[in-house]
PDB file of C-alpha atoms in Angstrom:
ATOM      1  CA  MET A  38      -1.878   8.800   1.066  1.00  0.00           C
ATOM      2  CA  GLY A  39      -2.940   7.351   4.667  1.00  0.00           C
ATOM      3  CA  ASP A  40      -5.964   7.124   6.595  1.00  0.00           C
ATOM      4  CA  PRO A  41      -7.124  10.597   7.245  1.00  0.00           C
ATOM      5  CA  ILE A  42      -8.243   9.341  11.537  1.00  0.00           C
ATOM      6  CA  PHE A  43      -4.692   8.355  11.740  1.00  0.00           C
ATOM      7  CA  PHE A  44      -3.270  11.123  10.097  1.00  0.00           C
ATOM      8  CA  TYR A  45      -4.993  13.434  12.078  1.00  0.00           C
ATOM      9  CA  VAL A  46      -4.094  11.481  15.034  1.00  0.00           C
ATOM     10  CA  PHE A  47      -0.600  11.749  14.575  1.00  0.00           C
ATOM     11  CA  ALA A  48      -0.118  15.101  13.026  1.00  0.00           C
ATOM     12  CA  THR A  49      -1.846  16.193  16.189  1.00  0.00           C
ATOM     13  CA  LEU A  50       0.856  14.410  18.397  1.00  0.00           C
ATOM     14  CA  VAL A  51       3.527  15.873  16.753  1.00  0.00           C
ATOM     15  CA  ILE A  52       2.547  19.208  16.627  1.00  0.00           C
ATOM     16  CA  ALA A  53       1.442  18.877  20.047  1.00  0.00           C
ATOM     17  CA  ALA A  54       4.633  17.882  21.334  1.00  0.00           C
ATOM     18  CA  ALA A  55       6.941  19.853  19.403  1.00  0.00           C
ATOM     19  CA  THR A  56       5.141  22.461  21.041  1.00  0.00           C
ATOM     20  CA  GLY A  57       5.835  21.549  24.398  1.00  0.00           C
ATOM     21  CA  VAL A  58       9.641  20.918  23.214  1.00  0.00           C
ATOM     22  CA  VAL A  59       9.623  25.053  22.746  1.00  0.00           C
ATOM     23  CA  PHE A  60       7.401  26.016  25.901  1.00  0.00           C
ATOM     24  CA  PHE A  61       8.544  23.384  28.428  1.00  0.00           C
ATOM     25  CA  SER A  62      10.688  25.341  31.029  1.00  0.00           C
ATOM     26  CA  ASN A  63      12.289  22.118  32.184  1.00  0.00           C
ATOM     27  CA  PRO A  64      14.871  20.342  30.019  1.00  0.00           C
ATOM     28  CA  LEU A  65      13.623  17.272  30.979  1.00  0.00           C
ATOM     29  CA  SER A  66      10.006  17.522  30.113  1.00  0.00           C
ATOM     30  CA  SER A  67      10.972  18.862  26.886  1.00  0.00           C
ATOM     31  CA  ALA A  68      13.189  15.638  26.026  1.00  0.00           C
ATOM     32  CA  MET A  69      10.142  13.566  26.870  1.00  0.00           C
ATOM     33  CA  SER A  70       8.279  16.040  24.763  1.00  0.00           C
ATOM     34  CA  LEU A  71      10.576  15.433  22.045  1.00  0.00           C
ATOM     35  CA  VAL A  72      10.583  11.753  22.022  1.00  0.00           C
ATOM     36  CA  VAL A  73       6.843  11.774  21.228  1.00  0.00           C
ATOM     37  CA  SER A  74       7.257  14.134  18.762  1.00  0.00           C
ATOM     38  CA  LEU A  75       9.441  11.690  17.043  1.00  0.00           C
ATOM     39  CA  ALA A  76       7.579   8.706  17.586  1.00  0.00           C
ATOM     40  CA  GLY A  77       4.542  10.724  16.403  1.00  0.00           C
ATOM     41  CA  LEU A  78       6.770  11.320  13.418  1.00  0.00           C
ATOM     42  CA  ALA A  79       7.784   7.633  12.673  1.00  0.00           C
ATOM     43  CA  GLY A  80       3.868   7.007  12.610  1.00  0.00           C
ATOM     44  CA  LEU A  81       3.336   9.741  10.230  1.00  0.00           C
ATOM     45  CA  PHE A  82       6.204   7.784   7.862  1.00  0.00           C
ATOM     46  CA  VAL A  83       4.460   4.555   8.436  1.00  0.00           C
ATOM     47  CA  LEU A  84       1.550   6.442   6.815  1.00  0.00           C
ATOM     48  CA  LEU A  85       3.408   7.607   3.847  1.00  0.00           C
ATOM     49  CA  GLU A  86       4.737   4.039   3.642  1.00  0.00           C
ATOM     50  CA  ALA A  87       8.119   4.261   4.734  1.00  0.00           C
ATOM     51  CA  HIS A  88       8.139   1.607   6.934  1.00  0.00           C
ATOM     52  CA  PHE A  89      11.903   1.195   6.947  1.00  0.00           C
ATOM     53  CA  LEU A  90      12.888   4.503   7.728  1.00  0.00           C
ATOM     54  CA  ALA A  91      10.012   4.461  10.433  1.00  0.00           C
ATOM     55  CA  ALA A  92      11.890   1.565  12.424  1.00  0.00           C
ATOM     56  CA  ILE A  93      15.096   3.761  11.525  1.00  0.00           C
ATOM     57  CA  GLN A  94      13.633   6.801  13.567  1.00  0.00           C
ATOM     58  CA  ILE A  95      12.370   5.114  16.776  1.00  0.00           C
ATOM     59  CA  LEU A  96      15.593   3.117  17.063  1.00  0.00           C
ATOM     60  CA  VAL A  97      17.810   5.798  16.166  1.00  0.00           C
ATOM     61  CA  TYR A  98      16.057   8.845  17.516  1.00  0.00           C
ATOM     62  CA  ALA A  99      14.279   7.771  20.615  1.00  0.00           C
ATOM     63  CA  GLY A 100      16.801   4.938  21.207  1.00  0.00           C
ATOM     64  CA  ALA A 101      20.525   6.855  21.013  1.00  0.00           C
ATOM     65  CA  VAL A 102      19.999  10.361  20.687  1.00  0.00           C
ATOM     66  CA  MET A 103      17.195  10.951  23.184  1.00  0.00           C
ATOM     67  CA  VAL A 104      19.679   8.418  25.668  1.00  0.00           C
ATOM     68  CA  LEU A 105      22.040  11.011  24.763  1.00  0.00           C
ATOM     69  CA  PHE A 106      20.142  13.802  25.456  1.00  0.00           C
ATOM     70  CA  ILE A 107      18.809  12.820  28.833  1.00  0.00           C
ATOM     71  CA  PHE A 108      21.949  11.351  29.621  1.00  0.00           C
ATOM     72  CA  VAL A 109      23.788  15.051  29.512  1.00  0.00           C
ATOM     73  CA  ILE A 110      20.729  16.338  31.332  1.00  0.00           C
ATOM     74  CA  MET A 111      20.975  14.154  34.042  1.00  0.00           C
ATOM     75  CA  MET A 112      24.804  15.376  33.858  1.00  0.00           C
ATOM     76  CA  PHE A 113      24.046  19.093  34.651  1.00  0.00           C
ATOM     77  CA  ASN A 114      22.693  20.496  37.698  1.00  0.00           C
ATOM     78  CA  LEU A 115      20.236  22.558  36.159  1.00  0.00           C
ATOM     79  CA  ARG A 116      17.707  23.499  39.194  1.00  0.00           C
ATOM     80  CA  HIS A 117      18.810  27.079  38.857  1.00  0.00           C
ATOM     81  CA  SER A 118      18.103  27.285  35.398  1.00  0.00           C
ATOM     82  CA  TYR A 119      14.491  25.661  35.497  1.00  0.00           C
ATOM     83  CA  ARG A 120      12.634  28.702  35.306  1.00  0.00           C
ATOM     84  CA  HIS A 121      14.392  30.075  32.582  1.00  0.00           C
ATOM     85  CA  LEU A 122      11.346  31.077  30.225  1.00  0.00           C
ATOM     86  CA  LYS A 123      12.236  34.720  30.500  1.00  0.00           C
ATOM     87  CA  VAL A 124      10.928  37.226  27.340  1.00  0.00           C
ATOM     88  CA  SER A 125      13.540  39.665  25.957  1.00  0.00           C
ATOM     89  CA  PHE A 126      12.830  41.788  23.437  1.00  0.00           C
ATOM     90  CA  ALA A 127      15.411  39.269  21.041  1.00  0.00           C
ATOM     91  CA  SER A 128      12.928  36.476  21.803  1.00  0.00           C
ATOM     92  CA  LEU A 129       9.721  38.455  20.880  1.00  0.00           C
ATOM     93  CA  LEU A 130      11.287  39.661  17.573  1.00  0.00           C
ATOM     94  CA  GLY A 131      11.877  35.519  17.324  1.00  0.00           C
ATOM     95  CA  LEU A 132       8.115  34.581  17.991  1.00  0.00           C
ATOM     96  CA  VAL A 133       6.816  37.352  15.584  1.00  0.00           C
ATOM     97  CA  VAL A 134       9.570  36.070  12.972  1.00  0.00           C
ATOM     98  CA  ALA A 135       8.447  32.350  13.079  1.00  0.00           C
ATOM     99  CA  LEU A 136       5.060  33.199  13.366  1.00  0.00           C
ATOM    100  CA  ASN A 137       5.433  34.934  10.171  1.00  0.00           C
ATOM    101  CA  ILE A 138       7.301  32.164   8.349  1.00  0.00           C
ATOM    102  CA  SER A 139       4.852  29.733   9.457  1.00  0.00           C
ATOM    103  CA  ILE A 140       2.016  32.020   7.903  1.00  0.00           C
ATOM    104  CA  LEU A 141       3.709  32.504   4.911  1.00  0.00           C
ATOM    105  CA  LEU A 142       4.198  28.544   4.698  1.00  0.00           C
ATOM    106  CA  VAL A 143       1.147  27.445   5.543  1.00  0.00           C
ATOM    107  CA  MET A 144      -1.027  29.951   3.179  1.00  0.00           C
ATOM    108  CA  ARG A 145       1.296  28.677   0.353  1.00  0.00           C
ATOM    109  CA  LEU A 146       0.757  25.113   0.679  1.00  0.00           C
ATOM    110  CA  ILE A 147      -3.352  25.122   1.400  1.00  0.00           C
ATOM    111  CA  GLN A 148      -4.074  24.987  -2.552  1.00  0.00           C
ATOM    112  CA  PRO A 149      -5.623  21.464  -3.306  1.00  0.00           C
ATOM    113  CA  GLN A 150      -3.303  18.958  -4.442  1.00  0.00           C
ATOM    114  CA  VAL A 151      -3.778  15.834  -6.465  1.00  0.00           C
ATOM    115  CA  VAL A 152      -3.384  12.160  -4.319  1.00  0.00           C
ATOM    116  CA  GLY A 153      -0.413  10.491  -4.203  1.00  0.00           C
ATOM    117  CA  ASN A 154       0.652   7.893  -7.246  1.00  0.00           C
ATOM    118  CA  ALA A 155       0.321   3.978  -6.831  1.00  0.00           C
ATOM    119  CA  VAL A 156       3.525   2.247  -5.510  1.00  0.00           C
ATOM    120  CA  GLY A 157       4.970  -0.941  -5.702  1.00  0.00           C
ATOM    121  CA  ALA A 158       5.183  -3.606  -3.330  1.00  0.00           C
ATOM    122  CA  ASP A 159       8.823  -3.233  -2.127  1.00  0.00           C
ATOM    123  CA  PHE A 160       7.946   0.646  -1.907  1.00  0.00           C
ATOM    124  CA  GLY A 161       9.850   1.670   1.454  1.00  0.00           C
ATOM    125  CA  THR A 162      10.743  -2.048   3.043  1.00  0.00           C
ATOM    126  CA  VAL A 163      14.271  -3.063   4.291  1.00  0.00           C
ATOM    127  CA  ASN A 164      14.729  -4.470   0.474  1.00  0.00           C
ATOM    128  CA  GLY A 165      13.740  -1.492  -1.749  1.00  0.00           C
ATOM    129  CA  VAL A 166      15.572   1.193   0.704  1.00  0.00           C
ATOM    130  CA  GLY A 167      18.316  -0.945   1.097  1.00  0.00           C
ATOM    131  CA  LYS A 168      19.118  -1.949  -2.624  1.00  0.00           C
ATOM    132  CA  LEU A 169      18.892   1.778  -3.551  1.00  0.00           C
ATOM    133  CA  LEU A 170      21.389   2.497  -0.481  1.00  0.00           C
ATOM    134  CA  LEU A 171      24.081  -0.163  -1.830  1.00  0.00           C
ATOM    135  CA  THR A 172      24.061   0.547  -5.678  1.00  0.00           C
ATOM    136  CA  LYS A 173      22.770   4.108  -6.656  1.00  0.00           C
ATOM    137  CA  TYR A 174      23.692   6.031  -3.343  1.00  0.00           C
ATOM    138  CA  LEU A 175      26.721   3.742  -2.487  1.00  0.00           C
ATOM    139  CA  VAL A 176      29.449   6.911  -2.112  1.00  0.00           C
ATOM    140  CA  PRO A 177      27.357   8.912  -0.030  1.00  0.00           C
ATOM    141  CA  PHE A 178      26.808   5.529   2.012  1.00  0.00           C
ATOM    142  CA  GLU A 179      30.007   5.089   2.982  1.00  0.00           C
ATOM    143  CA  ILE A 180      31.070   8.683   3.672  1.00  0.00           C
ATOM    144  CA  ILE A 181      28.314   8.759   6.022  1.00  0.00           C
ATOM    145  CA  SER A 182      30.223   6.410   7.889  1.00  0.00           C
ATOM    146  CA  VAL A 183      33.598   8.209   7.608  1.00  0.00           C
ATOM    147  CA  LEU A 184      31.443  11.165   9.133  1.00  0.00           C
ATOM    148  CA  LEU A 185      30.004   8.638  12.129  1.00  0.00           C
ATOM    149  CA  THR A 186      33.259   7.769  13.034  1.00  0.00           C
ATOM    150  CA  VAL A 187      34.800  11.492  13.098  1.00  0.00           C
ATOM    151  CA  ALA A 188      32.036  12.515  14.977  1.00  0.00           C
ATOM    152  CA  ALA A 189      32.398  10.060  17.520  1.00  0.00           C
ATOM    153  CA  VAL A 190      36.170  10.223  17.671  1.00  0.00           C
ATOM    154  CA  GLY A 191      35.209  14.237  18.069  1.00  0.00           C
ATOM    155  CA  ALA A 192      32.966  14.351  20.622  1.00  0.00           C
ATOM    156  CA  ILE A 193      35.455  11.893  23.009  1.00  0.00           C
ATOM    157  CA  VAL A 194      38.100  14.510  22.334  1.00  0.00           C
ATOM    158  CA  LEU A 195      35.743  17.850  23.251  1.00  0.00           C
ATOM    159  CA  ALA A 196      33.970  16.269  26.185  1.00  0.00           C
ATOM    160  CA  GLN A 197      37.469  14.962  27.713  1.00  0.00           C
ATOM    161  CA  ARG A 198      38.135  16.635  31.028  1.00  0.00           C
ATOM    162  CA  GLU A 199      41.419  18.969  30.383  1.00  0.00           C
ATOM    163  CA  LYS A 200      44.656  17.203  31.797  1.00  0.00           C
ATOM    164  CA  GLU A 201      46.529  19.861  34.239  1.00  0.00           C
ATOM    165  CA  SER A 202      46.662  22.996  32.598  1.00  0.00           C
ATOM    166  CA  SER A 203      44.497  25.872  32.829  1.00  0.00           C
TER     167      SER A 203
ATOM    168  CA  MET B 244     -14.362  11.635   4.319  1.00  0.00           C
ATOM    169  CA  MET B 245     -11.480  14.022   3.207  1.00  0.00           C
ATOM    170  CA  THR B 246      -8.419  12.171   1.507  1.00  0.00           C
ATOM    171  CA  ILE B 247      -4.889  13.023   2.804  1.00  0.00           C
ATOM    172  CA  THR B 248      -2.756  14.515   0.244  1.00  0.00           C
ATOM    173  CA  LEU B 249       0.734  15.862   0.090  1.00  0.00           C
ATOM    174  CA  ASN B 250      -0.288  18.999   0.923  1.00  0.00           C
ATOM    175  CA  HIS B 251      -1.352  18.051   4.306  1.00  0.00           C
ATOM    176  CA  TYR B 252       2.042  16.519   5.242  1.00  0.00           C
ATOM    177  CA  LEU B 253       3.770  19.572   4.181  1.00  0.00           C
ATOM    178  CA  ILE B 254       1.797  21.702   6.340  1.00  0.00           C
ATOM    179  CA  VAL B 255       2.744  19.455   9.232  1.00  0.00           C
ATOM    180  CA  ALA B 256       6.210  20.053   8.102  1.00  0.00           C
ATOM    181  CA  ALA B 257       6.086  23.706   7.845  1.00  0.00           C
ATOM    182  CA  ILE B 258       4.567  23.779  11.505  1.00  0.00           C
ATOM    183  CA  LEU B 259       7.054  21.383  12.687  1.00  0.00           C
ATOM    184  CA  LEU B 260       9.740  24.058  11.375  1.00  0.00           C
ATOM    185  CA  SER B 261       8.462  26.978  12.595  1.00  0.00           C
ATOM    186  CA  LEU B 262       8.055  25.729  15.678  1.00  0.00           C
ATOM    187  CA  GLY B 263      12.141  24.791  15.590  1.00  0.00           C
ATOM    188  CA  ILE B 264      12.452  28.303  14.661  1.00  0.00           C
ATOM    189  CA  LEU B 265      10.545  29.617  17.286  1.00  0.00           C
ATOM    190  CA  GLY B 266      12.788  27.560  19.741  1.00  0.00           C
ATOM    191  CA  VAL B 267      15.911  28.474  18.626  1.00  0.00           C
ATOM    192  CA  LEU B 268      15.324  31.879  18.581  1.00  0.00           C
ATOM    193  CA  PHE B 269      12.991  32.185  21.756  1.00  0.00           C
ATOM    194  CA  ARG B 270      14.984  29.938  24.476  1.00  0.00           C
ATOM    195  CA  ARG B 271      17.799  30.575  25.978  1.00  0.00           C
ATOM    196  CA  ASN B 272      18.880  27.304  27.137  1.00  0.00           C
ATOM    197  CA  ALA B 273      21.723  25.505  24.713  1.00  0.00           C
ATOM    198  CA  LEU B 274      20.102  22.255  25.153  1.00  0.00           C
ATOM    199  CA  ILE B 275      16.258  23.426  24.269  1.00  0.00           C
ATOM    200  CA  VAL B 276      18.054  24.974  21.335  1.00  0.00           C
ATOM    201  CA  PHE B 277      19.612  21.567  20.419  1.00  0.00           C
ATOM    202  CA  MET B 278      16.334  19.970  20.398  1.00  0.00           C
ATOM    203  CA  SER B 279      14.385  22.784  18.289  1.00  0.00           C
ATOM    204  CA  ILE B 280      17.378  22.193  15.510  1.00  0.00           C
ATOM    205  CA  GLU B 281      16.309  18.433  15.754  1.00  0.00           C
ATOM    206  CA  LEU B 282      12.911  19.435  15.449  1.00  0.00           C
ATOM    207  CA  MET B 283      13.756  21.261  12.005  1.00  0.00           C
ATOM    208  CA  LEU B 284      15.639  18.644  10.932  1.00  0.00           C
ATOM    209  CA  ASN B 285      12.762  16.111  11.147  1.00  0.00           C
ATOM    210  CA  ALA B 286      10.369  18.555   9.310  1.00  0.00           C
ATOM    211  CA  GLY B 287      12.605  18.767   6.528  1.00  0.00           C
ATOM    212  CA  ASN B 288      12.801  14.414   6.667  1.00  0.00           C
ATOM    213  CA  LEU B 289       9.185  14.428   6.791  1.00  0.00           C
ATOM    214  CA  VAL B 290       8.729  16.656   3.221  1.00  0.00           C
ATOM    215  CA  LEU B 291      11.446  14.244   1.620  1.00  0.00           C
ATOM    216  CA  VAL B 292       9.576  11.281   2.545  1.00  0.00           C
ATOM    217  CA  ALA B 293       5.905  12.771   1.645  1.00  0.00           C
ATOM    218  CA  PHE B 294       7.383  13.743  -1.614  1.00  0.00           C
ATOM    219  CA  SER B 295       8.952  10.347  -1.885  1.00  0.00           C
ATOM    220  CA  ARG B 296       5.442   8.864  -1.522  1.00  0.00           C
ATOM    221  CA  HIS B 297       3.927  11.381  -3.879  1.00  0.00           C
ATOM    222  CA  PHE B 298       6.394  10.828  -6.525  1.00  0.00           C
ATOM    223  CA  GLY B 299       6.118   6.719  -5.933  1.00  0.00           C
ATOM    224  CA  GLU B 300      10.494   6.903  -5.922  1.00  0.00           C
ATOM    225  CA  MET B 301      12.590   5.716  -2.990  1.00  0.00           C
ATOM    226  CA  ASP B 302      15.493   8.092  -3.234  1.00  0.00           C
ATOM    227  CA  GLY B 303      13.799  10.904  -0.820  1.00  0.00           C
ATOM    228  CA  GLN B 304      14.077   8.053   1.627  1.00  0.00           C
ATOM    229  CA  VAL B 305      17.438   7.077   1.213  1.00  0.00           C
ATOM    230  CA  LEU B 306      18.159  11.091   1.605  1.00  0.00           C
ATOM    231  CA  ALA B 307      15.971  10.989   4.617  1.00  0.00           C
ATOM    232  CA  PHE B 308      18.187   8.213   5.838  1.00  0.00           C
ATOM    233  CA  PHE B 309      21.384  10.093   5.620  1.00  0.00           C
ATOM    234  CA  ILE B 310      19.597  13.170   7.507  1.00  0.00           C
ATOM    235  CA  ILE B 311      18.944  10.746  10.562  1.00  0.00           C
ATOM    236  CA  ALA B 312      22.530   9.520  10.528  1.00  0.00           C
ATOM    237  CA  LEU B 313      23.607  13.312  10.133  1.00  0.00           C
ATOM    238  CA  ALA B 314      21.533  14.427  12.867  1.00  0.00           C
ATOM    239  CA  ALA B 315      23.052  11.707  15.133  1.00  0.00           C
ATOM    240  CA  ALA B 316      26.471  12.695  14.496  1.00  0.00           C
ATOM    241  CA  GLU B 317      25.632  16.534  15.154  1.00  0.00           C
ATOM    242  CA  VAL B 318      24.026  15.448  17.969  1.00  0.00           C
ATOM    243  CA  SER B 319      27.006  13.560  19.605  1.00  0.00           C
ATOM    244  CA  ILE B 320      29.331  16.367  18.633  1.00  0.00           C
ATOM    245  CA  GLY B 321      26.850  19.506  20.078  1.00  0.00           C
ATOM    246  CA  LEU B 322      26.348  17.844  23.326  1.00  0.00           C
ATOM    247  CA  ALA B 323      30.259  17.312  23.632  1.00  0.00           C
ATOM    248  CA  ILE B 324      30.420  20.868  23.113  1.00  0.00           C
ATOM    249  CA  ILE B 325      27.389  21.839  25.742  1.00  0.00           C
ATOM    250  CA  VAL B 326      29.223  19.571  28.094  1.00  0.00           C
ATOM    251  CA  SER B 327      32.791  21.531  27.953  1.00  0.00           C
ATOM    252  CA  LEU B 328      30.511  24.801  27.843  1.00  0.00           C
ATOM    253  CA  PHE B 329      29.367  23.832  30.633  1.00  0.00           C
ATOM    254  CA  ARG B 330      32.563  22.989  32.544  1.00  0.00           C
ATOM    255  CA  GLN B 331      34.018  26.096  31.592  1.00  0.00           C
ATOM    256  CA  LYS B 332      30.773  28.370  32.299  1.00  0.00           C
ATOM    257  CA  GLY B 333      28.976  26.718  35.076  1.00  0.00           C
ATOM    258  CA  SER B 334      25.801  27.045  33.373  1.00  0.00           C
ATOM    259  CA  ILE B 335      24.318  25.972  29.345  1.00  0.00           C
ATOM    260  CA  ASP B 336      22.591  29.693  29.110  1.00  0.00           C
ATOM    261  CA  ILE B 337      23.630  30.852  25.985  1.00  0.00           C
ATOM    262  CA  ASN B 338      23.587  34.646  26.730  1.00  0.00           C
ATOM    263  CA  SER B 339      26.819  33.783  29.077  1.00  0.00           C
ATOM    264  CA  VAL B 340      28.337  33.067  25.754  1.00  0.00           C
ATOM    265  CA  SER B 341      29.311  36.103  24.396  1.00  0.00           C
ATOM    266  CA  LEU B 342      33.196  36.271  24.510  1.00  0.00           C
ATOM    267  CA  MET B 343      33.656  36.861  20.878  1.00  0.00           C
ATOM    268  CA  LYS B 344      31.172  40.000  20.971  1.00  0.00           C
ATOM    269  CA  GLY B 345      32.877  42.793  18.342  1.00  0.00           C
TER     270      GLY B 345
END
């Protein structure tokens, strides 16, 4: 399942950038780090022969979601909250919990496993995924488009400036 | 050379999920908390795609596609909430949003 060199390069990239997201004090650095992490994840998708999904990952996350994030960060005047990596009891508790979860998961997964099955030619291409999307998963596909419309309308309503009350 | 198996991808996803949980629990900046939620969603995506490759079925990729669409909807709503929070409170520290504390 993928060339070892590329796997390790992309995996290191993803995890290092994700660490950056959590520990950078400047939100803008975090957002840039998240872009790198998501691009690395798209690389892992390519190694898993999900080519269509990798393209969608770059388009939707790097193209749409991250632009939205950076737009919002630029909109705020966050100069006062840059040095905000303060540690409290609750965050130390969170550190311990997250470490425990990661150790549990990784220890559980470390046993050897067989290599994956061989796959056909149209595995993960637009053709294969698109066929599945418009036949077996047609109803969820339509529902998700309704959801996106509702989200767009809801975002406009929520972010609207209040008229004259308050 | 050692071959890459399903477990390698699952370990990457596990570390990514843990980092996301850590970000949600550790950081007080609402935007960073949001980005950490994105990390966790992407860890789930990676698991779905890895299993999809492992079993040779594309259903997992379709589900990952839905998760990406869901994440886009979630981000638009969540950022709108953060914007209106910033208008009300003047900061996006999640500790300042404790109005409903008992």
